[in-house]
Tab-separated table of C-alpha atoms in Angstrom:
chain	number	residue	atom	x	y	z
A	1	UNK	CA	-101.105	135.420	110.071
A	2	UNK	CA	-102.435	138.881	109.479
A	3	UNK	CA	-100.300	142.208	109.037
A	4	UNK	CA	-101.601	143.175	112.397
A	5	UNK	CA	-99.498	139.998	113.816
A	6	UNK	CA	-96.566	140.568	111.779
A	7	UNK	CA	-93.144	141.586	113.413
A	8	UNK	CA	-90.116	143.606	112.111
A	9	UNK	CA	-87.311	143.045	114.300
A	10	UNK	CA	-86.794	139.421	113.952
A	11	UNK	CA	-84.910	138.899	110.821
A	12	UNK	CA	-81.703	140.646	112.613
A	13	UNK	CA	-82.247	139.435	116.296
A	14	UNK	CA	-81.983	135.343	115.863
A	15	UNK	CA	-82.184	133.251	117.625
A	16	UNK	CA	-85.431	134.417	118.418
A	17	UNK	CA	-88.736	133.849	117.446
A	18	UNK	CA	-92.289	134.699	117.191
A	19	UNK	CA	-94.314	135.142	120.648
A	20	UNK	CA	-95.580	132.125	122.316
A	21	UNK	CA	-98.256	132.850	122.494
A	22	UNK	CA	-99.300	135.925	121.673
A	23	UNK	CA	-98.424	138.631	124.677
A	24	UNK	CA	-96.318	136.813	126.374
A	25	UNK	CA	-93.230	138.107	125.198
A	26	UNK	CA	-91.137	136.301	122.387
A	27	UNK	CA	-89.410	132.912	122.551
A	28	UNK	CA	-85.508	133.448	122.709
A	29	UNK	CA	-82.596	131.162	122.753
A	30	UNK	CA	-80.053	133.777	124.328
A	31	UNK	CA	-81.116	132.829	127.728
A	32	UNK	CA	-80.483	129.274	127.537
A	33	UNK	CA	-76.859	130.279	125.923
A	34	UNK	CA	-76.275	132.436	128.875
A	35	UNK	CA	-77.285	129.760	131.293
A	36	UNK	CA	-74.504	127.289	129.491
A	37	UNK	CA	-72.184	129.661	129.694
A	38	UNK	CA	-72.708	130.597	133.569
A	39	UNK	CA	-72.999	126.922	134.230
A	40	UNK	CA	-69.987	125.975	132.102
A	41	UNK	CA	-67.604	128.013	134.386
A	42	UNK	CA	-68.243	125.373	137.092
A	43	UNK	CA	-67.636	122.860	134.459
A	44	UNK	CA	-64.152	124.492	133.594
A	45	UNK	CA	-63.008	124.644	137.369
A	46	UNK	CA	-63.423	120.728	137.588
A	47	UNK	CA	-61.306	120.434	134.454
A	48	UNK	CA	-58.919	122.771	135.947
A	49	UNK	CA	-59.022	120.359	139.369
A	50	UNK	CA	-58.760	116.862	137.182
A	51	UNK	CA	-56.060	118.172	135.121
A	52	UNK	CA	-53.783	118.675	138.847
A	53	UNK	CA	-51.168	115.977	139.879
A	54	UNK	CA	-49.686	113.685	138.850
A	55	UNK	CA	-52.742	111.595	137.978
A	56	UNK	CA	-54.491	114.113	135.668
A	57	UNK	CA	-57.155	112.815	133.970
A	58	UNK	CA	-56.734	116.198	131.388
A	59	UNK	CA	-54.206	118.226	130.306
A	60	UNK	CA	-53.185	120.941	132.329
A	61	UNK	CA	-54.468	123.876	129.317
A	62	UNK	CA	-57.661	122.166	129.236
A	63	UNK	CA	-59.697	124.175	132.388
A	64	UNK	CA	-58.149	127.667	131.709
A	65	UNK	CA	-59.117	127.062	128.077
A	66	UNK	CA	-62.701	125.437	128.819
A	67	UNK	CA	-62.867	128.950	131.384
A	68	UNK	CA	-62.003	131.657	128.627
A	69	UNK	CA	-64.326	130.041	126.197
A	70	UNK	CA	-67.516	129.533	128.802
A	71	UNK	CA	-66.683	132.977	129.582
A	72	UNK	CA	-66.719	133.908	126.249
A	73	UNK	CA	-70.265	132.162	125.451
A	74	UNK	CA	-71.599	133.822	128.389
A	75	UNK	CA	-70.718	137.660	127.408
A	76	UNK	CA	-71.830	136.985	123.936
A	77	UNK	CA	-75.316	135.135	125.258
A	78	UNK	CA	-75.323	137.936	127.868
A	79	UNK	CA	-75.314	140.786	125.162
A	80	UNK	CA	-77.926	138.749	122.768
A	81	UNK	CA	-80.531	138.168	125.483
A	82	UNK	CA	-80.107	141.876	126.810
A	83	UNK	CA	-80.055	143.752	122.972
A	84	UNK	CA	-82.854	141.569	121.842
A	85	UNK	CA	-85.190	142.173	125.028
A	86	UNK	CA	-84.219	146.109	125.637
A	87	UNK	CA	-82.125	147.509	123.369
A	88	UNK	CA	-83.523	147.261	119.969
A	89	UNK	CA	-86.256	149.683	120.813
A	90	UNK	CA	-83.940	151.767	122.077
A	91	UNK	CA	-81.725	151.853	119.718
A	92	UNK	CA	-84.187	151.586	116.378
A	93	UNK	CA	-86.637	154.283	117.551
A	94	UNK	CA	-87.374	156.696	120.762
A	95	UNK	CA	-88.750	154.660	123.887
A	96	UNK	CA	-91.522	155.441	125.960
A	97	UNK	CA	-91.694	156.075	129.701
A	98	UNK	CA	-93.061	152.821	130.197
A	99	UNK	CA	-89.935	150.877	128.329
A	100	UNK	CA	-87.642	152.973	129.756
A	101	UNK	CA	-88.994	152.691	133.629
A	102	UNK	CA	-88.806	148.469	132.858
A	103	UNK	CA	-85.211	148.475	132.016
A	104	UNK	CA	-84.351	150.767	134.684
A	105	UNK	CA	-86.110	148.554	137.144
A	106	UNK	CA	-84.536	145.184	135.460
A	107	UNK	CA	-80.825	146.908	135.660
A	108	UNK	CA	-81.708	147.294	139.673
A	109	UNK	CA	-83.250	143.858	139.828
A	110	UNK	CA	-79.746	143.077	138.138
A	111	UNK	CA	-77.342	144.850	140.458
A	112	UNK	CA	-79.481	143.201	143.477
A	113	UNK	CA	-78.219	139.782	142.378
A	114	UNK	CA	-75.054	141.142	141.861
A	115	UNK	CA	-74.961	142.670	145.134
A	116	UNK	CA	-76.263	138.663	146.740
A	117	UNK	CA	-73.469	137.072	145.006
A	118	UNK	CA	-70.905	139.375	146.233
A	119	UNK	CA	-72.551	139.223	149.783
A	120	UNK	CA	-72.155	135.493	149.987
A	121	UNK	CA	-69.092	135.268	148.836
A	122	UNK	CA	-67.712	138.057	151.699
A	123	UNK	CA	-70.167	136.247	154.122
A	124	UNK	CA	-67.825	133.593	153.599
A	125	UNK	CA	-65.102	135.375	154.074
A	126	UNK	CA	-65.592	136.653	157.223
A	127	UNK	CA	-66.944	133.194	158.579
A	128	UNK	CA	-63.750	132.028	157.860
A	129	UNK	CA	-61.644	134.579	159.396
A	130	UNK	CA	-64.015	133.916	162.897
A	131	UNK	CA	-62.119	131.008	163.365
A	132	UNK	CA	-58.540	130.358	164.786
A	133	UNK	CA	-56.452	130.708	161.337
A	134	UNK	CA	-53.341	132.184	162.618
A	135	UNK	CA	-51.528	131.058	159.346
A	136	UNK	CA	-54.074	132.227	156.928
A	137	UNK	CA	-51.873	135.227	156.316
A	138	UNK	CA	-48.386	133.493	155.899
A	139	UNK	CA	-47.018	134.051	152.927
A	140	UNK	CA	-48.728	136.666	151.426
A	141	UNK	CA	-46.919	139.511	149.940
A	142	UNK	CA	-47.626	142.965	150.477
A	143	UNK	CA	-50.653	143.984	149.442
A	144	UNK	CA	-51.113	147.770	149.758
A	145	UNK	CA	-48.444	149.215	147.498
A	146	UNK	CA	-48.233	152.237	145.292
A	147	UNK	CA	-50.588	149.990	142.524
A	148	UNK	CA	-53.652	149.026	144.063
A	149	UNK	CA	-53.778	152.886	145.363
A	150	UNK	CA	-53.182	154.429	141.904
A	151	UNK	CA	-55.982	151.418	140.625
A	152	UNK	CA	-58.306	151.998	143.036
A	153	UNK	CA	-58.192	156.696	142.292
A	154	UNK	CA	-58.243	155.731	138.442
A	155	UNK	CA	-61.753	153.568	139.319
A	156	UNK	CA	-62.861	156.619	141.869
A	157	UNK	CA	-62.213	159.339	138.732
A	158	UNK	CA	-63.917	156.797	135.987
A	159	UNK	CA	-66.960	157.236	138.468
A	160	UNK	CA	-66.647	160.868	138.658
A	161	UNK	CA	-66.214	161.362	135.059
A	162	UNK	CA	-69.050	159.254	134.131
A	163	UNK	CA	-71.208	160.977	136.247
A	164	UNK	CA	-70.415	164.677	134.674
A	165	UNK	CA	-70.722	162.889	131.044
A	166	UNK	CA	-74.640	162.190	132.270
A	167	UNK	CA	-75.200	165.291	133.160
A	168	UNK	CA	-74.191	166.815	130.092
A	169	UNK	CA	-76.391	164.883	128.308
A	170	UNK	CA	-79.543	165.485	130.442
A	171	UNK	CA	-78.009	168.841	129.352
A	172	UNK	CA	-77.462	168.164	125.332
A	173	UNK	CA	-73.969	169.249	125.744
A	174	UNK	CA	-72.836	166.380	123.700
A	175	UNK	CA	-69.614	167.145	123.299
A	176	UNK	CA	-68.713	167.139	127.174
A	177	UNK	CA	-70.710	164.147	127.022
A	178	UNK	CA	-68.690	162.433	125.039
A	179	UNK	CA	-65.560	163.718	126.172
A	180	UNK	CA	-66.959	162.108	129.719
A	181	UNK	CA	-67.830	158.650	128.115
A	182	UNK	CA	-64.200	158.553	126.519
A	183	UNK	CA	-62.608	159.236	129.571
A	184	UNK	CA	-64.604	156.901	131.648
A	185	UNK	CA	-63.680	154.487	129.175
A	186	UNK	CA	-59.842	155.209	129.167
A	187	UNK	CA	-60.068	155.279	132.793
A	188	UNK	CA	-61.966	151.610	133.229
A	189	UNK	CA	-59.263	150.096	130.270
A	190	UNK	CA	-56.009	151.175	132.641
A	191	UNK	CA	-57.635	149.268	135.960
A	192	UNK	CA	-58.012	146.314	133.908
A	193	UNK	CA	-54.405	146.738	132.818
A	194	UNK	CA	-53.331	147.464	136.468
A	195	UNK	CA	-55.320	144.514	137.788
A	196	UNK	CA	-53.944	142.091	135.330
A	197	UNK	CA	-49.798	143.856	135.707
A	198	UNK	CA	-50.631	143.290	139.590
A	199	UNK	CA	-51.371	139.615	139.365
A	200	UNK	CA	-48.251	139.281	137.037
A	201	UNK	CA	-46.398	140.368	139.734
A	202	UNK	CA	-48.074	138.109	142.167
A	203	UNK	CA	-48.098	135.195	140.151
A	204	UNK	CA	-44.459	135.413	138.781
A	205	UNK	CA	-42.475	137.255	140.799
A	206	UNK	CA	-44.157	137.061	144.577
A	207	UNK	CA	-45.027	133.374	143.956
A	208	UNK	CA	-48.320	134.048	145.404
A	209	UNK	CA	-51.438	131.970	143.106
A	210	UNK	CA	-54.932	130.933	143.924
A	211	UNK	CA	-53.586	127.381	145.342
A	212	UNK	CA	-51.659	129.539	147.776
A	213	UNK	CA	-53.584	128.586	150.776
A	214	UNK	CA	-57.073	130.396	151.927
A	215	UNK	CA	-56.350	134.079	151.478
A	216	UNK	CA	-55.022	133.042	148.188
A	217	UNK	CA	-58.514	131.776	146.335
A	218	UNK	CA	-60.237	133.923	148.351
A	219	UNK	CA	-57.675	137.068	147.094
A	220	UNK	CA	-58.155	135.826	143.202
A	221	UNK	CA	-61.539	134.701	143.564
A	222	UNK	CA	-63.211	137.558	144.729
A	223	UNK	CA	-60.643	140.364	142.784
A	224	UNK	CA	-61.041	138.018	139.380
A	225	UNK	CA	-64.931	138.458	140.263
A	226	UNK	CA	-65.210	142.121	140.336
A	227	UNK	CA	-62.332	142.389	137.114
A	228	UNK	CA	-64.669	140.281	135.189
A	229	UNK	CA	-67.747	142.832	136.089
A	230	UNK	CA	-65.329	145.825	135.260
A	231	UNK	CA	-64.498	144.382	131.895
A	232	UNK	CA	-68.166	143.598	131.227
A	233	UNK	CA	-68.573	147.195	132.492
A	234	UNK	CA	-66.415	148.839	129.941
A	235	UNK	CA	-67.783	146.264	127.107
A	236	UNK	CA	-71.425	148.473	128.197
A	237	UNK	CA	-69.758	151.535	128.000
A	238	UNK	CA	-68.005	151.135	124.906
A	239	UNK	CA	-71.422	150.444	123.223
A	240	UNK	CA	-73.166	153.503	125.202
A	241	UNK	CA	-70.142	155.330	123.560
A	242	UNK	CA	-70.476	153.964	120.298
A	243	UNK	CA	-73.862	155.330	120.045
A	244	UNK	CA	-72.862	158.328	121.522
A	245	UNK	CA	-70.681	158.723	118.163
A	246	UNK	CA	-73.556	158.406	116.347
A	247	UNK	CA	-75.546	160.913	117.964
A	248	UNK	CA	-78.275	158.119	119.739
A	249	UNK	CA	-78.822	160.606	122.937
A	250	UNK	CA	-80.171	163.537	123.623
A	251	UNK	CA	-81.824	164.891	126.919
A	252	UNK	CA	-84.931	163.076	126.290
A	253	UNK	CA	-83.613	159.575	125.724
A	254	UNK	CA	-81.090	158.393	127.465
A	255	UNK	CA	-82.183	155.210	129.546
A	256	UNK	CA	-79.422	153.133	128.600
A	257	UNK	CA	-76.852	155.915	129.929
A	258	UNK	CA	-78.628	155.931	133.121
A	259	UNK	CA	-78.661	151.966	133.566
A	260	UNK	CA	-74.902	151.853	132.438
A	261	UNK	CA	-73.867	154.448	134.894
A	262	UNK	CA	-76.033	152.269	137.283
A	263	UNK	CA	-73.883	148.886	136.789
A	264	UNK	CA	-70.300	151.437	136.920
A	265	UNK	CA	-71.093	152.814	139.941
A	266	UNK	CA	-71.806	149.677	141.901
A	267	UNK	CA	-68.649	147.903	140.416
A	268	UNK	CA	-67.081	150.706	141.796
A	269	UNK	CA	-68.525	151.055	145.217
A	270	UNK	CA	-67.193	147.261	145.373
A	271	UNK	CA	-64.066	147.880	144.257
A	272	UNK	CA	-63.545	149.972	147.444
A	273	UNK	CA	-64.768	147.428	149.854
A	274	UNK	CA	-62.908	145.310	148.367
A	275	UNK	CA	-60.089	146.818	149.362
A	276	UNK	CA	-60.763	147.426	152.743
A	277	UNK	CA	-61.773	143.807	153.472
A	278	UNK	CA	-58.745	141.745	151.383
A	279	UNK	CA	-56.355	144.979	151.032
A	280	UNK	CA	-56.172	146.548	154.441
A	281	UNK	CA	-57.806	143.396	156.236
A	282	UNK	CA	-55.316	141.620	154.989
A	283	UNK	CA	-52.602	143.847	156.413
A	284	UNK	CA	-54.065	144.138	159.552
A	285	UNK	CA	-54.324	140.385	160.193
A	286	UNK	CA	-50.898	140.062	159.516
């Protein structure tokens, strides 16, 4: 192979290899280890079923273990596939228009998958509801307390705040930039917090699980959903802040602030019909 064929960003990017063939784009393993991960979430929830009863064919541990670790596998194969096809040239050296117009376009392409799944699962949802289920809402506890309002302003401000920290740095005020990016951050960690002290007090002290009839998978389903995009969320922000640190932006390049603020906002806008739908719906139908 000649110089002119020679790459310089594969020693540090594995598993990945040279194109096949040349020009159309370079053979990667981090897609197929995001696929087993997605795909080993369903595999998890039918360990969680078989290990139920009193004729388990499992353990009990053995689905919410084979869940974190699936989960796990998919973040990191989700991170690989993404660095290696975009952010490399972002972060190694200053991207052009073009670059930066793709991954804009491939974060929307993103979010509109995001926004099918989360469709079809409320599609469901209302279906459902349609029909005569004048117990679905027995035994639920209250839902719109002090917490999910204080959650749901700390999510509205991390929006807000993230929004002044990119205008600073289409501004190269880096400083209020960063003081945005930490806040946005601080902001995103304390909903996960509240999310996961709100289903302790659920779980433990309401009694009130996933198994706990219709509303109740629906409730943790679609609320464990969207706190699983929030923590991936603040896992993109905390590398967007990261490079912040080490002085990465400027007015001129900062694509991968823009596509982060992208996948925030829309985790936020969901948040809030969220809870309108489950929240106050639920309420309602009681």
């Amino acid at each position: 192979m000649g110089t002119e064929d020679a790459h310089d960003d594969h020693g540090h990017h594995l598993p990945a290899v040279e194109d096949w063939p040349r020009g159309f784009g370079e053979a990667s393993w981090w897609p197929f280890v995001t696929a087993f991960g997605a795909a080993g979430v369903y595999v998890a929830a039918a360990l969680y079923i078989l290990g139920r009863g009193d004729s388990a064919i499992v353990g009990p541990l053995v689905g919410p273990a084979a869940l974190v670790a699936t989960i796990g596998i998919f973040l990191v194969g989700l991170y690989g596939w993404t660095y290696h096809a975009f952010v490399v040239k972002f972060w190694s050296r200053d991207a052009s228009a073009q670059s930066a117009n793709k991954l804009r376009w491939g974060m929307l392409a993103f979010l509109g998958s995001e926004l099918a799944t989360f469709g079809g699962l409320f599609g469901y949802y209302f279906y459902i509801r349609t029909g005569d289920w004048e117990s679905i809402f027995v035994g639920i506890p209250e839902l719109t307390g002090s917490l999910v309002l204080i959650n749901t302003t700390l999510l509205v401000l991390s929006s807000v705040t993230l929004h002044y920290a990119h205008i600073a740095i289409r501004k190269n005020e880096r400083r209020k930039f960063i003081g945005g990016l930490a806040a946005t951050l601080l902001l995103g960690v304390v909903f996960i917090g509240g999310q996961v002290y709100e289903y302790y007090e659920f779980i433990i002290h309401e009694g009130f699980t996933i198994t706990s009839g219709f509303f109740g998978s629906a409730f943790f389903g679609l609320t464990g959903l969207h706190g699983l995009h929030v923590s991936l969320g603040a896992v993109l922000l905390g590398i967007v802040f990261v490079r912040a640190l080490l002085g990465q932006y400027s007015a001129a390049r900062h694509v991968s602030v823009s596509t982060a603020s992208m996948y925030w906002h829309f985790v936020d806008v969901v948040w809030i019909f969220l809870v309108v739908v489950l929240y106050v719906g639920a309420e309602v139908g009681a």
